[in-house]
Coordinates of C-alpha atoms in Angstrom, one line a residue:
M1 CA 0.0 0.0 0.0
S2 CA 1.5 3.3 -1.1
I3 CA 1.2 6.4 1.2
Q4 CA 0.3 9.5 -0.5
K5 CA 2.9 12.3 -0.1
I6 CA 1.5 15.6 1.1
T7 CA 1.4 18.7 -1.0
T8 CA 0.9 22.2 0.5
R9 CA 0.7 25.4 -1.1
F10 CA 1.2 29.2 -0.5
A11 CA -1.4 31.4 -2.4
P12 CA -0.8 35.2 -2.1
S13 CA -2.8 37.7 -4.2
P14 CA -0.2 39.7 -6.1
S15 CA -1.8 43.1 -5.3
G16 CA 1.2 44.4 -3.0
L17 CA 4.5 43.4 -1.6
L18 CA 4.9 40.7 1.0
H19 CA 5.3 41.5 4.6
L20 CA 6.3 39.4 7.7
G21 CA 2.9 37.8 7.9
H22 CA 3.2 36.5 4.5
A23 CA 6.7 35.2 5.2
Y24 CA 5.3 33.3 8.2
S25 CA 2.5 31.7 6.1
A26 CA 4.9 30.8 3.3
L27 CA 7.5 29.3 5.6
F28 CA 4.8 27.4 7.6
A29 CA 3.6 25.8 4.4
A30 CA 7.0 25.1 3.0
K31 CA 8.2 23.5 6.3
E32 CA 5.1 21.3 6.5
A33 CA 6.0 19.9 3.1
K34 CA 9.7 19.7 3.8
D35 CA 9.3 18.0 7.1
N36 CA 7.0 15.3 5.5
D37 CA 9.1 14.8 2.4
G38 CA 6.2 16.5 0.5
T39 CA 5.7 19.0 -2.3
F40 CA 5.2 22.7 -2.0
I41 CA 3.5 24.8 -4.6
L42 CA 2.9 28.5 -5.3
R43 CA -0.4 29.8 -6.5
F44 CA -1.3 33.5 -7.4
E45 CA -4.9 34.3 -6.3
D46 CA -5.3 37.1 -9.0
I47 CA -9.1 36.9 -9.8
D48 CA -9.4 40.5 -9.0
L49 CA -7.6 41.8 -12.1
E50 CA -8.1 45.5 -11.1
R51 CA -6.2 45.0 -7.8
C52 CA -3.7 42.5 -9.0
N53 CA -0.6 43.3 -10.9
R54 CA 2.0 40.8 -12.7
Q55 CA 4.9 42.9 -11.4
Y56 CA 4.0 41.8 -7.8
E57 CA 4.4 38.3 -9.0
Q58 CA 8.0 38.9 -9.6
H59 CA 8.4 40.4 -6.2
I60 CA 6.9 37.6 -4.5
E61 CA 9.0 35.1 -6.3
E62 CA 12.2 37.2 -5.5
D63 CA 11.2 37.3 -1.7
L64 CA 10.5 33.6 -1.5
S65 CA 13.7 32.6 -3.2
W66 CA 15.6 35.0 -0.9
L67 CA 14.1 33.0 2.1
N68 CA 15.3 29.9 0.4
I69 CA 11.7 28.8 -0.3
H70 CA 11.5 26.7 -3.6
W71 CA 8.3 25.6 -5.1
H72 CA 7.4 22.8 -7.4
D73 CA 6.4 23.6 -11.0
K74 CA 5.3 26.9 -12.5
P75 CA 3.0 29.0 -10.2
R76 CA -0.8 28.6 -11.1
R77 CA -2.6 32.0 -11.9
Q78 CA -6.4 31.9 -11.1
S79 CA -7.0 34.5 -13.6
E80 CA -6.0 31.9 -16.3
H81 CA -8.6 29.4 -15.1
F82 CA -12.0 31.2 -15.2
P83 CA -13.5 28.3 -17.4
E84 CA -12.8 25.8 -14.6
Y85 CA -14.6 28.0 -12.1
S86 CA -17.4 28.5 -14.5
A87 CA -17.8 24.7 -14.7
A88 CA -18.0 24.5 -11.1
L89 CA -20.7 27.2 -11.2
K90 CA -22.7 25.1 -13.7
Q91 CA -22.5 22.0 -11.5
L92 CA -24.1 24.1 -8.6
E93 CA -26.6 25.5 -11.1
A94 CA -27.5 22.0 -12.1
L95 CA -28.2 21.3 -8.5
G96 CA -30.6 24.3 -8.3
I97 CA -28.8 25.9 -5.4
I98 CA -27.6 29.2 -6.8
Y99 CA -29.5 32.2 -7.7
P100 CA -28.8 35.8 -9.0
C101 CA -28.7 38.6 -6.6
F102 CA -29.2 42.2 -8.1
L103 CA -29.1 44.0 -4.9
S104 CA -26.6 46.7 -4.2
R105 CA -24.9 46.9 -0.9
K106 CA -27.1 49.8 0.0
E107 CA -30.3 48.0 -0.9
L108 CA -29.1 44.8 1.0
K109 CA -28.3 46.8 4.1
A110 CA -31.8 48.6 4.0
A111 CA -33.5 45.2 3.7
L112 CA -31.5 43.6 6.5
S113 CA -32.4 46.6 8.8
A114 CA -36.1 45.8 8.5
P115 CA -37.9 45.0 11.7
H116 CA -38.3 41.3 10.9
D117 CA -34.4 40.9 10.5
M118 CA -33.3 42.1 13.9
P119 CA -29.8 41.0 15.3
N120 CA -29.9 37.6 17.1
K121 CA -29.3 37.3 20.9
N122 CA -25.5 37.6 20.4
N123 CA -26.1 41.0 18.8
S124 CA -24.5 39.7 15.4
P125 CA -26.2 40.6 12.2
P126 CA -28.5 37.7 10.8
P127 CA -27.2 35.7 7.9
V128 CA -28.3 36.8 4.5
L129 CA -30.9 34.5 3.1
N130 CA -33.0 34.4 0.0
T131 CA -32.2 37.9 -1.3
D132 CA -33.9 37.2 -4.6
Q133 CA -37.1 37.7 -2.6
Y134 CA -36.2 41.2 -1.3
I135 CA -37.4 42.7 -4.7
S136 CA -40.6 42.1 -6.6
N137 CA -40.7 39.8 -9.7
P138 CA -41.5 42.8 -12.0
E139 CA -38.4 44.6 -10.7
R140 CA -36.2 41.5 -11.1
E141 CA -37.4 41.2 -14.7
R142 CA -36.8 44.8 -15.3
R143 CA -33.2 44.4 -14.1
I144 CA -32.6 41.3 -16.1
T145 CA -34.1 43.1 -19.2
K146 CA -31.7 45.9 -18.6
E147 CA -28.8 43.4 -18.3
E148 CA -27.8 44.8 -14.9
P149 CA -25.0 43.1 -13.2
F150 CA -25.7 40.5 -10.6
A151 CA -23.9 38.3 -8.2
L152 CA -24.7 34.6 -7.6
R153 CA -25.5 33.4 -4.2
L154 CA -25.5 29.8 -2.9
R155 CA -29.0 29.2 -1.3
M156 CA -27.7 27.7 1.8
T157 CA -30.8 25.8 3.1
A158 CA -31.2 24.0 -0.3
A159 CA -27.5 23.1 -0.3
L160 CA -27.6 21.7 3.2
K161 CA -30.5 19.5 2.3
L162 CA -28.3 17.8 -0.3
V163 CA -25.5 16.8 2.3
G164 CA -25.4 15.1 5.5
T165 CA -23.4 16.2 8.5
L166 CA -20.0 17.1 7.2
H167 CA -16.6 17.1 9.2
W168 CA -13.1 18.3 8.4
Q169 CA -9.9 17.5 9.9
D170 CA -7.6 20.0 11.6
I171 CA -4.0 18.7 12.5
E172 CA -4.2 21.0 15.5
F173 CA -7.7 20.9 16.7
G174 CA -8.8 17.5 15.6
T175 CA -12.2 16.6 13.9
Q176 CA -14.4 19.7 13.3
V177 CA -18.1 19.5 12.6
A178 CA -19.0 21.8 9.6
T179 CA -21.4 24.5 10.2
P180 CA -21.5 26.5 6.8
E181 CA -24.9 27.8 7.8
I182 CA -23.1 30.6 9.7
F183 CA -22.4 32.1 6.2
G184 CA -26.1 32.4 5.0
D185 CA -26.4 32.7 1.3
V186 CA -22.9 33.5 0.5
I187 CA -21.9 35.0 -2.7
I188 CA -20.3 32.4 -4.9
A189 CA -19.6 34.6 -8.0
R190 CA -19.2 38.4 -7.8
K191 CA -20.9 40.9 -9.9
D192 CA -17.5 42.0 -11.3
I193 CA -15.7 38.7 -11.3
P194 CA -17.2 35.4 -12.6
T195 CA -16.0 33.5 -9.4
S196 CA -15.2 34.2 -5.7
Y197 CA -12.4 33.4 -3.5
H198 CA -14.3 30.5 -1.8
L199 CA -15.1 28.8 -5.1
S200 CA -11.7 29.3 -6.7
V201 CA -9.8 28.1 -3.7
V202 CA -11.7 24.7 -3.5
V203 CA -11.4 24.2 -7.2
D204 CA -7.7 25.0 -7.2
D205 CA -6.8 22.8 -4.2
A206 CA -8.4 19.8 -6.0
I207 CA -6.9 20.4 -9.3
Q208 CA -3.5 20.9 -7.9
G209 CA -3.8 17.8 -5.5
V210 CA -3.3 19.9 -2.3
T211 CA -3.7 17.5 0.6
T212 CA -2.7 19.8 3.4
V213 CA -4.0 23.4 3.6
T214 CA -2.1 25.5 5.9
R215 CA -3.3 29.0 6.5
G216 CA -4.0 31.6 9.3
N217 CA -6.6 31.3 12.1
D218 CA -8.4 34.2 10.6
L219 CA -9.5 31.7 7.8
F220 CA -10.6 29.0 10.3
S221 CA -14.4 29.7 9.8
A222 CA -14.0 29.7 6.0
T223 CA -13.1 26.1 6.2
H224 CA -16.8 25.4 7.2
L225 CA -17.9 26.7 3.8
H226 CA -15.1 25.2 1.9
R227 CA -16.1 21.8 3.2
L228 CA -19.6 22.2 2.0
L229 CA -18.4 23.3 -1.5
Q230 CA -16.2 20.2 -1.8
E231 CA -19.1 18.0 -1.0
L232 CA -21.4 19.6 -3.4
L233 CA -18.8 19.6 -6.2
N234 CA -17.6 16.0 -5.4
L235 CA -14.1 17.2 -4.5
P236 CA -11.7 15.7 -2.3
A237 CA -11.3 17.2 1.2
P238 CA -7.7 18.1 2.2
V239 CA -6.7 18.2 5.9
Y240 CA -6.2 21.6 7.5
R241 CA -3.6 23.2 9.7
H242 CA -4.4 26.6 11.0
H243 CA -1.5 28.7 12.4
K244 CA -1.5 31.9 14.3
V245 CA -1.8 35.3 12.6
L246 CA 1.0 37.7 13.0
T247 CA 0.0 41.1 14.5
S248 CA 1.5 44.5 14.9
E249 CA 2.5 46.0 18.3
N250 CA -1.1 47.3 18.7
G251 CA -2.4 43.8 18.1
K252 CA -3.7 44.5 14.6
R253 CA -3.1 41.8 11.9
L254 CA -0.4 42.7 9.5
A255 CA -1.9 43.8 6.1
K256 CA -0.8 45.2 2.9
R257 CA -3.3 48.2 3.2
D258 CA -1.8 49.3 6.5
K259 CA 1.6 49.5 4.8
S260 CA 3.2 46.8 7.1
V261 CA 7.0 46.4 6.8
T262 CA 7.7 44.6 3.6
L263 CA 10.4 41.8 3.0
Q264 CA 11.7 43.9 0.2
S265 CA 12.4 46.8 2.5
L266 CA 13.9 44.6 5.2
R267 CA 16.2 43.0 2.6
E268 CA 17.2 46.4 1.2
S269 CA 18.1 47.6 4.8
G270 CA 20.6 44.8 5.1
A271 CA 18.5 42.0 6.8
K272 CA 19.6 38.3 6.1
P273 CA 17.2 35.4 5.9
K274 CA 18.3 34.1 9.1
D275 CA 17.2 37.3 10.7
I276 CA 13.8 36.7 9.4
F277 CA 13.6 33.2 10.6
T278 CA 14.6 34.3 14.1
I279 CA 11.9 37.0 14.1
L280 CA 9.3 34.4 13.0
G281 CA 10.7 31.6 15.2
F282 CA 11.6 29.3 12.4
V283 CA 14.4 26.8 12.1
W284 CA 15.1 26.4 8.4

């Protein structure tokens, strides 16, 4: 009996330079593969063509190479695989569990603030459900006729009826019961992009044979939804390993938009890879 070798991945969006948080995630995934004689792959999550730029891909590759992180094969660009995501959408459409949502954010906010949609006892907003019922049939037909853009939502109640109780395995936290209903009718394809992060990532992981998904704890809840999509699309379920998320001195998660210190600036200031390993607590 042959034992399947593990495959991990690092999948940044090429919309800016990498910072220490990215370095931690990349090293974590690469080390998981290295320690288990597995394969580490690189993917560019660039479905948002307005925000992403090819020049950042080169910077990302330079940063990873500087850290002595090497990946197998050519990096996969999500923007080159929209047909595969469309095929997945057609599968969901055939199951009768997706529907168009024409509502703008303003319209949706107004609908959710109605008296019958009060927050629950935990003071959190209610999940978004059945937004196609928030506008009249004539109004819906008018928008269709005008070819107004729309998002595609997953009708959660219908989707859950097609699957039994789902579980997923986390290396750190053990067996988890999936509760995707916390997402409500999640957007599965955006108005401006013919897919979404959630759909693309489960399709990519299956196509690329990813067996172990390593990522930050901030994406722990997303795994509930990803497990549902895997089941609906008949895709294999990888195991997961969620790691800590690096924060700044004020406790805020490191992010590109906050202009966190980049690896490029650290390198240019004279830092060595071993300095980064020490800062992040890695033995490489």
